XYZ file of C-alpha atoms in Angstrom:
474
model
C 26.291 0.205 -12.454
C 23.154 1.231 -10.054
C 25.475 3.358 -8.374
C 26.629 5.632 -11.517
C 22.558 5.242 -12.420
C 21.713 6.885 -9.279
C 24.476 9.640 -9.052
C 23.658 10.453 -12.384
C 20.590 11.585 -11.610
C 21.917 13.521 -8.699
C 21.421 17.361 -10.694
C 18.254 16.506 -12.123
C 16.606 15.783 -8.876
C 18.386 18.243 -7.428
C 16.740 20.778 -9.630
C 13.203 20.333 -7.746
C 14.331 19.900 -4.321
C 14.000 23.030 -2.277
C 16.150 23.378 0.758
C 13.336 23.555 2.977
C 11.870 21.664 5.988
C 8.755 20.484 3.693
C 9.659 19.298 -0.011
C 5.664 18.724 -1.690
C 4.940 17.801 -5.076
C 2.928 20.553 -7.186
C 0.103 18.458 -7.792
C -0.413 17.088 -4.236
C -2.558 20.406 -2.903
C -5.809 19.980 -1.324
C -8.160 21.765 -3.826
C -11.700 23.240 -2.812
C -13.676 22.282 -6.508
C -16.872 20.547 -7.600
C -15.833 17.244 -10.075
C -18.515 15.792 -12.468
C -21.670 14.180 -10.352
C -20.442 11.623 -8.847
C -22.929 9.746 -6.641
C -23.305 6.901 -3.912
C -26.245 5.426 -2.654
C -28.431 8.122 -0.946
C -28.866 8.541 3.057
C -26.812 5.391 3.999
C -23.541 4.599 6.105
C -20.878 2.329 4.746
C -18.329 0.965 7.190
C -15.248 -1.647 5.804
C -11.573 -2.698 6.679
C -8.636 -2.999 4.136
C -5.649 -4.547 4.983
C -2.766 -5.304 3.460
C 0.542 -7.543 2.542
C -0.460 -10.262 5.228
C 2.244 -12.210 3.794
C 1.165 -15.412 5.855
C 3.247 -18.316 5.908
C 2.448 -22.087 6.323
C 4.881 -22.502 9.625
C 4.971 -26.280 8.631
C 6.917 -25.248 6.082
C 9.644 -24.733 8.175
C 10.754 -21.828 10.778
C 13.941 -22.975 11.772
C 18.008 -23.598 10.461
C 20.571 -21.736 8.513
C 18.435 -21.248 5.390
C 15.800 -19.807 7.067
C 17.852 -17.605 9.040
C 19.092 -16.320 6.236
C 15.907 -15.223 4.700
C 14.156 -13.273 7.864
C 18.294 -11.542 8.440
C 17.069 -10.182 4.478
C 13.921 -8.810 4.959
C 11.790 -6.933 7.503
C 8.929 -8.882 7.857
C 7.923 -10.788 10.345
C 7.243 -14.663 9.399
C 7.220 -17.123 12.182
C 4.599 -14.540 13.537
C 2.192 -13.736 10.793
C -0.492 -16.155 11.188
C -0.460 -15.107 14.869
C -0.975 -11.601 13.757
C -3.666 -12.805 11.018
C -5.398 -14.601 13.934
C -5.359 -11.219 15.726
C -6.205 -9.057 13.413
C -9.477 -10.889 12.310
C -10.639 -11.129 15.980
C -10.368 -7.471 16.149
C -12.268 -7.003 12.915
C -15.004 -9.225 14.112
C -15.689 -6.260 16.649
C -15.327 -3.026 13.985
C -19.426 -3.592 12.308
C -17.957 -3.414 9.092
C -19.378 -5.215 5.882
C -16.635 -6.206 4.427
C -12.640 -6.246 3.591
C -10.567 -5.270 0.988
C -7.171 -7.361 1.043
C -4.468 -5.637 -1.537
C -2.246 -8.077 -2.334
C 0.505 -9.971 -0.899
C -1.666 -12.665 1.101
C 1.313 -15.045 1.125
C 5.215 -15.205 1.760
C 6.323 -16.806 -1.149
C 2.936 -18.137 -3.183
C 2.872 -21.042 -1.571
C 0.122 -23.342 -2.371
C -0.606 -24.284 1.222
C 0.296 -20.841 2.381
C -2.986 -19.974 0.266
C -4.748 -22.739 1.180
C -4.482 -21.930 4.758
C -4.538 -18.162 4.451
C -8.082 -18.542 2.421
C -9.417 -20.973 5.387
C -9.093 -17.636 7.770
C -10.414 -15.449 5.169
C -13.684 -17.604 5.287
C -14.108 -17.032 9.094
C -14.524 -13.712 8.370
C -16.906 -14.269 5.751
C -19.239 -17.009 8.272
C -19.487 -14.464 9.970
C -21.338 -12.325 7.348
C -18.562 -9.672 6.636
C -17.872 -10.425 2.603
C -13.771 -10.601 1.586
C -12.910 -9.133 -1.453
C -8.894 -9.855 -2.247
C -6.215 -9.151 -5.509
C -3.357 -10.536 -5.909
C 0.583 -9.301 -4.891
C 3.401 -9.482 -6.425
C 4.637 -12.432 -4.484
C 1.242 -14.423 -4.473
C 1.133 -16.280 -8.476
C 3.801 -17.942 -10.186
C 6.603 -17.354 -7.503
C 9.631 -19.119 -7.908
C 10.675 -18.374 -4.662
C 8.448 -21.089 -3.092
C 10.079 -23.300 -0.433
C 10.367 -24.836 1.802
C 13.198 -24.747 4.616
C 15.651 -27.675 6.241
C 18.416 -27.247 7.839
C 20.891 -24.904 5.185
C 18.793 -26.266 2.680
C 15.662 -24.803 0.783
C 13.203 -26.862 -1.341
C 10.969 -26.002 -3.955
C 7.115 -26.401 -2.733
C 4.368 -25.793 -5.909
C 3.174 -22.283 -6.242
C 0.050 -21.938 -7.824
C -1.064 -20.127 -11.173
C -3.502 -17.342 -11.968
C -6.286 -19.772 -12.387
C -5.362 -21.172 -8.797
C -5.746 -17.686 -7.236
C -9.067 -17.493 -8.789
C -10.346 -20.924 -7.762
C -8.769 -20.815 -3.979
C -10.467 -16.997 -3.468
C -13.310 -17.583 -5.843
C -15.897 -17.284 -2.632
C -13.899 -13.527 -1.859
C -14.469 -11.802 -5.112
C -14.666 -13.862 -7.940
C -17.799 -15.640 -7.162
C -19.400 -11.793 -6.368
C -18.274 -10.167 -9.568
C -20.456 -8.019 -11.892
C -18.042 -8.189 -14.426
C -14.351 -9.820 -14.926
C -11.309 -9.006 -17.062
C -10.368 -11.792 -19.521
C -6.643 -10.516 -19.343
C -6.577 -10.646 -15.707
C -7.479 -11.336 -12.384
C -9.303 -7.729 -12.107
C -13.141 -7.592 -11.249
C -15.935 -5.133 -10.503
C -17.589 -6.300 -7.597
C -21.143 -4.060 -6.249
C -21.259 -5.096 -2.488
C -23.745 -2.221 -1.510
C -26.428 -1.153 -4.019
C -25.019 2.134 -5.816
C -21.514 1.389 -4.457
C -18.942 -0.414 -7.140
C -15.411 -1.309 -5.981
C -12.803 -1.872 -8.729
C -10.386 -4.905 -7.638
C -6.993 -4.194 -10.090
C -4.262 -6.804 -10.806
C -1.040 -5.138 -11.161
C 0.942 -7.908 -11.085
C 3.285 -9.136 -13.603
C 3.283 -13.054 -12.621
C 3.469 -13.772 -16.299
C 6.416 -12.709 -16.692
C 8.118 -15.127 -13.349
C 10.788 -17.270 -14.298
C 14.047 -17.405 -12.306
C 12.906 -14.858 -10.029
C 9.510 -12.816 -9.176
C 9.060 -9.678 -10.551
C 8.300 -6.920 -8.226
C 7.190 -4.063 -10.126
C 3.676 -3.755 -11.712
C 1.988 -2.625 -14.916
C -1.387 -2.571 -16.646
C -1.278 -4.299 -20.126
C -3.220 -2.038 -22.701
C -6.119 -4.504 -22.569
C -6.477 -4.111 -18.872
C -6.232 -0.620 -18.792
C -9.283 0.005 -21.242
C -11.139 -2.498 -19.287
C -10.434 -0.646 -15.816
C -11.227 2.438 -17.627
C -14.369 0.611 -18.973
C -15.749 -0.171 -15.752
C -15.168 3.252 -14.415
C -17.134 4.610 -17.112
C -20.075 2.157 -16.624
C -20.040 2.980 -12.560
C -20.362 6.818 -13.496
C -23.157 6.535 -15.966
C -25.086 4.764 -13.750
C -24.536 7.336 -10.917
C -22.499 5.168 -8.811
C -19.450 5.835 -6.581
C -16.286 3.593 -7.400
C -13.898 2.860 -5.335
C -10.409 1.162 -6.270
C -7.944 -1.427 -4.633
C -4.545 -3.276 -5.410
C -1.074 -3.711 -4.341
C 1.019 -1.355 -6.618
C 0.800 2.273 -5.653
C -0.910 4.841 -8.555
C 0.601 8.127 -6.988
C 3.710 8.478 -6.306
C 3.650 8.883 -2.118
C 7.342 10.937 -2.299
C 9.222 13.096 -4.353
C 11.953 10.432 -4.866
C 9.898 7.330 -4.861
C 9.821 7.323 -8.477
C 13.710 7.290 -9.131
C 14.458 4.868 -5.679
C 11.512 2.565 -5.096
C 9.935 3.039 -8.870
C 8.578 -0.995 -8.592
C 6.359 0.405 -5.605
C 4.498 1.848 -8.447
C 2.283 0.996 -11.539
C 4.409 1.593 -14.446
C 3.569 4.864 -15.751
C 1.838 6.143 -12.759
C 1.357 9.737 -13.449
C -0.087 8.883 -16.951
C -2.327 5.964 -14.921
C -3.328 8.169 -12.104
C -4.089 10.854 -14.642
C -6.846 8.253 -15.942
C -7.985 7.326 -13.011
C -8.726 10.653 -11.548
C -10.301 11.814 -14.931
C -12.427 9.155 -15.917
C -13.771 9.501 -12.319
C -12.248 7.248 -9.732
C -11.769 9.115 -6.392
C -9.985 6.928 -4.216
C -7.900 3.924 -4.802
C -6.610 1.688 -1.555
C -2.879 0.221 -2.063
C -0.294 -1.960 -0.434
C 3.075 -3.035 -1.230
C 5.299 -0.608 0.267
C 4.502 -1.637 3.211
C 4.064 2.034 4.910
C 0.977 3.825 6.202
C 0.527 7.084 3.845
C -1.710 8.869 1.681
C -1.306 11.609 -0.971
C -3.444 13.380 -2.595
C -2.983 14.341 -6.695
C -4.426 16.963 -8.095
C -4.999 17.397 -12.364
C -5.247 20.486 -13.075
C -6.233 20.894 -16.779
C -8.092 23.795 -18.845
C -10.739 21.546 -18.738
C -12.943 20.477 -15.521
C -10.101 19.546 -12.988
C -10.093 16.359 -11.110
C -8.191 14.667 -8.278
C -7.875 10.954 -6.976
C -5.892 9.839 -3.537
C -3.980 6.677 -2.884
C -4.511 5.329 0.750
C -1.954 2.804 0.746
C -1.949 0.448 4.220
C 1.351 -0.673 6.127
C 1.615 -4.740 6.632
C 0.424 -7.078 9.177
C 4.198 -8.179 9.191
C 6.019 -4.488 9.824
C 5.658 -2.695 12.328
C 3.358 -0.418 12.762
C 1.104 -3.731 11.885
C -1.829 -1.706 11.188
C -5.106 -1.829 8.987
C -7.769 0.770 8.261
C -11.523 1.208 8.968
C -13.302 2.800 6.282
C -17.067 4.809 6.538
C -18.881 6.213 3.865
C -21.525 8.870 5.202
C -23.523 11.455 3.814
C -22.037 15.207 3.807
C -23.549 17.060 5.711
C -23.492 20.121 4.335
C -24.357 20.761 0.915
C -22.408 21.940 -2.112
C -23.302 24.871 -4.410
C -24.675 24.743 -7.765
C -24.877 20.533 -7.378
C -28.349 18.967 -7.229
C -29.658 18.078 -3.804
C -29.516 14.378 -4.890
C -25.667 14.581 -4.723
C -25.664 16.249 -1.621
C -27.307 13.818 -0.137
C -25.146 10.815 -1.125
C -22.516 8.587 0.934
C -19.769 11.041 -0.789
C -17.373 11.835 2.426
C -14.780 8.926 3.347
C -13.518 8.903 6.982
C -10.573 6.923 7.268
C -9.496 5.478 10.844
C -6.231 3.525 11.167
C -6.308 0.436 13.756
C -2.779 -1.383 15.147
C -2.497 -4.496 16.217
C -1.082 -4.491 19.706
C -1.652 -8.373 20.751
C -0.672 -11.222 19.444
C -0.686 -14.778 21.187
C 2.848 -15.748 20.361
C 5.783 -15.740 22.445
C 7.424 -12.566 22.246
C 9.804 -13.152 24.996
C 7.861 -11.162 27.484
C 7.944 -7.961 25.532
C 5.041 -6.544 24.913
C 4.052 -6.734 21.047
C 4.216 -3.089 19.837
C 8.057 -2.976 21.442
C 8.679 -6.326 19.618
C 7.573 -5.368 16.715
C 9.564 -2.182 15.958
C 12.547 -3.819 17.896
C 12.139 -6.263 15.178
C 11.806 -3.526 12.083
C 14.621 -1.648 13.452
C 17.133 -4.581 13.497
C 15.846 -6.077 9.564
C 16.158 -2.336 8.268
C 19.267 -1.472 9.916
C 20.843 -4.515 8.021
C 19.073 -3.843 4.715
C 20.262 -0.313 4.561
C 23.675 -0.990 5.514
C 24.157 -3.704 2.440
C 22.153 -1.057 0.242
C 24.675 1.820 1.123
C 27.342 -0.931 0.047
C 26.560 -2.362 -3.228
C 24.029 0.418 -4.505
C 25.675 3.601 -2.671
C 29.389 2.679 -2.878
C 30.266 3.400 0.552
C 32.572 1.490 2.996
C 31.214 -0.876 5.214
C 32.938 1.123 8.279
C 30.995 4.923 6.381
C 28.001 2.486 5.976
C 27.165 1.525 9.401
C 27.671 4.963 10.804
C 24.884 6.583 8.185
C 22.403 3.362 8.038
C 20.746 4.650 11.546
C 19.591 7.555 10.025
C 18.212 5.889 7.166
C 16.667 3.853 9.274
C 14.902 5.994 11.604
C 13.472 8.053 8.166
C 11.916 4.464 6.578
C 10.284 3.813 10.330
C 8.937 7.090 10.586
C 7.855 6.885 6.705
C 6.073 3.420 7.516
C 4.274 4.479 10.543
C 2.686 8.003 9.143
C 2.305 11.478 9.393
C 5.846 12.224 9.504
C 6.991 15.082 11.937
C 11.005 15.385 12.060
C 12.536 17.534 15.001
C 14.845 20.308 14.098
C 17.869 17.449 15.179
C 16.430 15.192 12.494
C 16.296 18.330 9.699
C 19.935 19.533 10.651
C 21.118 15.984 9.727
C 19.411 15.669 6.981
C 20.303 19.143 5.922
C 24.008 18.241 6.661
C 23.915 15.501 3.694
C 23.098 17.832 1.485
C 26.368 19.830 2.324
C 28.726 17.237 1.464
C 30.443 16.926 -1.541
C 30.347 13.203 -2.271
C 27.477 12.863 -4.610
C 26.634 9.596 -2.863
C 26.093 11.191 0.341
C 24.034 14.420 -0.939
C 21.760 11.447 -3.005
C 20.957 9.855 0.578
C 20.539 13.404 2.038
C 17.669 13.657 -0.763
C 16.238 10.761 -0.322
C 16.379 11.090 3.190
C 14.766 15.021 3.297
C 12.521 13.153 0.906
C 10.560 10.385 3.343
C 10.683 12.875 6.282
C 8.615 15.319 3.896
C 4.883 14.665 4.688
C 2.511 17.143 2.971
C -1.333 16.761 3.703
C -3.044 14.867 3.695
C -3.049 13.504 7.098
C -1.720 9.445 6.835
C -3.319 7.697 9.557
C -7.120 9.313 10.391
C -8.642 11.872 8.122
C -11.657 12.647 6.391
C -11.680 12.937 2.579
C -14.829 14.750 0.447
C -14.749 12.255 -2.576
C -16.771 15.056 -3.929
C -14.413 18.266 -3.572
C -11.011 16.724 -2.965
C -10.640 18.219 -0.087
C -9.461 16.699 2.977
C -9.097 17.211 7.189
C -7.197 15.499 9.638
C -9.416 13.676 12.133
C -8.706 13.542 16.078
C -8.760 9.812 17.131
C -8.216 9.690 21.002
């Protein structure tokens, strides 16, 4: 039935796609305009991390036998390693200055209780160490019937926790710091820096758990108003507000929305449209899994407005990276705005750090090579069952396309796409085929390879024009 879903929609999408090397969406241009005042605290330099989908698993849970097998030869991520890679990764942001973290989601495999437990105990070094944690929940952290543990061929159920767990475990990285709290969920404003507000949004849909998690995400009514509450309180007060959590809010390619829609909020354009009006620049995201960030413009008859979603790869794919974030004054002023604004922390310069140790045995390769080694085998096994049952191609037509598929979803997950002329003419030769299958994966492939600006990995955004320039990291 997903198959005739998909092919369905085959014309529709067709419609928009231009035949071209670079497929962007209309409202994804960088725009040179003044928004409302918006305003941060004057003269001074913010500097934080955000990472995301750490998925870190309690190894005494068991990383061995048929049954676990069988999970890691489903997925892409990368287990047995990810408390080595947490370990890592917190050393390194020990070094970066920074003031504190935003974590979006996905802390855990499965929502294990211990995995929590443990995963929180790491948080706190950060946090002796004076840099404040600030985390939301993913979709596989509350509720998650998918906790287990792992014997042999045999899985058993370990407890999960609930959304008043989440909130007493991480109560010291968020909770405990909040200015104000949602009552229908485990959103919070939190002011770390005088004049500085960042908005932590549950997406999740944990309520809703029974046999099996569910992945996508949505904002009940109730939450909504409240998000769009707190906005409005951060603006009248001259404040700059910045957003995290694990669904995406803009759509990050033209076909995400019909392939991948539980990557993003339900209703994102409508959400995003919000967002961006009520005055909420910049949102950090997760999930996906991939380094990227788009830009989306409103244009409207009356002031126009913009927002960008930075969403951050995971610890456990490859390229196992994180971001640093500074705030800093412009330095040049903007017409017609009062001096006041000019002077604010209003430009965001976005650096993107990799983890390229790890002290686990990797066999003797070094850890970047392992790690994409390790991407490339989970995806090429993923997309070859996906080409199967959602595609219906033979196994023998399936693994002769999956490498290209592939090669698109590493280059997607690592950033700031840049296909060869090779890579176009394949993709380009999908679209020529008659079988509407195979011109659907053509689309979706032209679709990931398309990267319009902004730049993914290091770039400088104006939160106050919208516009945006790639910046050289050597």
């Amino acid at each position: 039935m997903k198959k005739y879903w998909l092919i369905a929609r085959v014309v529709i999408v067709l419609s928009v796609i231009h035949m071209g090397p670079v497929v962007a969406f209309a409202d994804s241009d960088v725009s040179f305009f003044a928004p409302p005042p918006l305003s941060t605290p004057s003269g001074q330099t913010i500097r934080f991390a955000v990472f995301s989908d750490p998925h870190y698993y309690d190894s005494a849970l068991g990383t061995t036998g048929e049954a676990f097998e069988a999970y890691l030869n489903s997925d892409r991520k990368m287990i047995r390693e990810s408390e080595a890679i947490l370990k890592s990764a917190i050393s390194k942001m020990l070094q970066d200055n920074i003031r504190f973290v935003l974590v979006s989601g996905d802390l855990t495999k499965d929502g294990e209780l211990s995995g929590h437990t443990e995963f929180a105990a790491y948080l706190k070094d950060l946090e002796d160490s004076g840099i404040q944690v600030y985390v939301v929940p993913g979709n596989h952290d509350i509720n998650n019937p998918d906790a287990v543990s792992y014997s042999g061929a045999t899985t058993t159920s370990v407890p999960s926790i609930s959304p008043d767990d989440f909130a007493r475990i991480y109560d010291q990285f968020g909770f405990e710091q909040a200015i104000a709290r949602d009552p229908n969920s485990l959103s919070y404003l939190v002011e770390p820096v005088a004049g500085l507000c960042i908005l932590a949004m549950d997406s999740c849909r944990y309520l809703e758990n029974v046999d099996t998690p569910i992945v996508g995400g949505r904002f009940s009514q109730e939450t909504l108003d409240w998000i769009l509450g707190q906005i409005a309180w951060a603006r009248a007060g001259n404040k700059q507000i910045i957003g995290f959590m694990h669904h995406g809010v803009v759509a990050h390619y033209s076909m995400e929305p019909l392939l991948f829609a539980d990557y993003l909020v339900d209703d994102w354009a409508r959400v995003s449209k919000l967002f961006a009006d009520a005055g909420m620049r910049m949102v950090f995201t997760g999930h996906y899994h991939g380094q990227d960030v788009v830009k989306r413009s409103i244009k409207t008859t009356d002031a126009p407005s913009f927002i960008f979603d930075v969403e951050t790869g995971s610890f456990v794919t490859y390229p196992v990276p994180y971001r640093i974030v500074t705030l800093s004054p412009a330095s040049y002023p903007i017409p017609y705005q009062p001096a006041a604004l000019n002077n604010a922390t209003s430009l965001a310069t976005i650096e993107s750090r990799f983890i390229t140790e790890i002290d686990y045995d990797t066999g003797g390769v070094p850890f970047r090579q392992y790690a994409l080694q390790y991407l490339e085998d989970g995806l090429l096994v993923i997309a070859q069952t996906i080409l199967v049952n959602d595609f219906g191609l033979d196994p023998v037509a399936a693994q002769a396309y999956a490498p290209d598929v592939v090669k698109a979803f590493e280059a997607n997950y690592t950033g700031d796409e840049n296909p060869d002329q090779e890579t176009l003419q394949t993709v380009y030769s999908y679209l020529r085929m008659p079988d509407p299958a195979l011109k659907l994966i053509g689309m979706g492939l032209l679709s990931l390879w398309n990267d319009p600006a902004p730049a993914d990995n290091n770039l400088t955004i104006d939160l106050r024009t919208g516009a945006a320039f790639p910046l050289a990291v050597p």
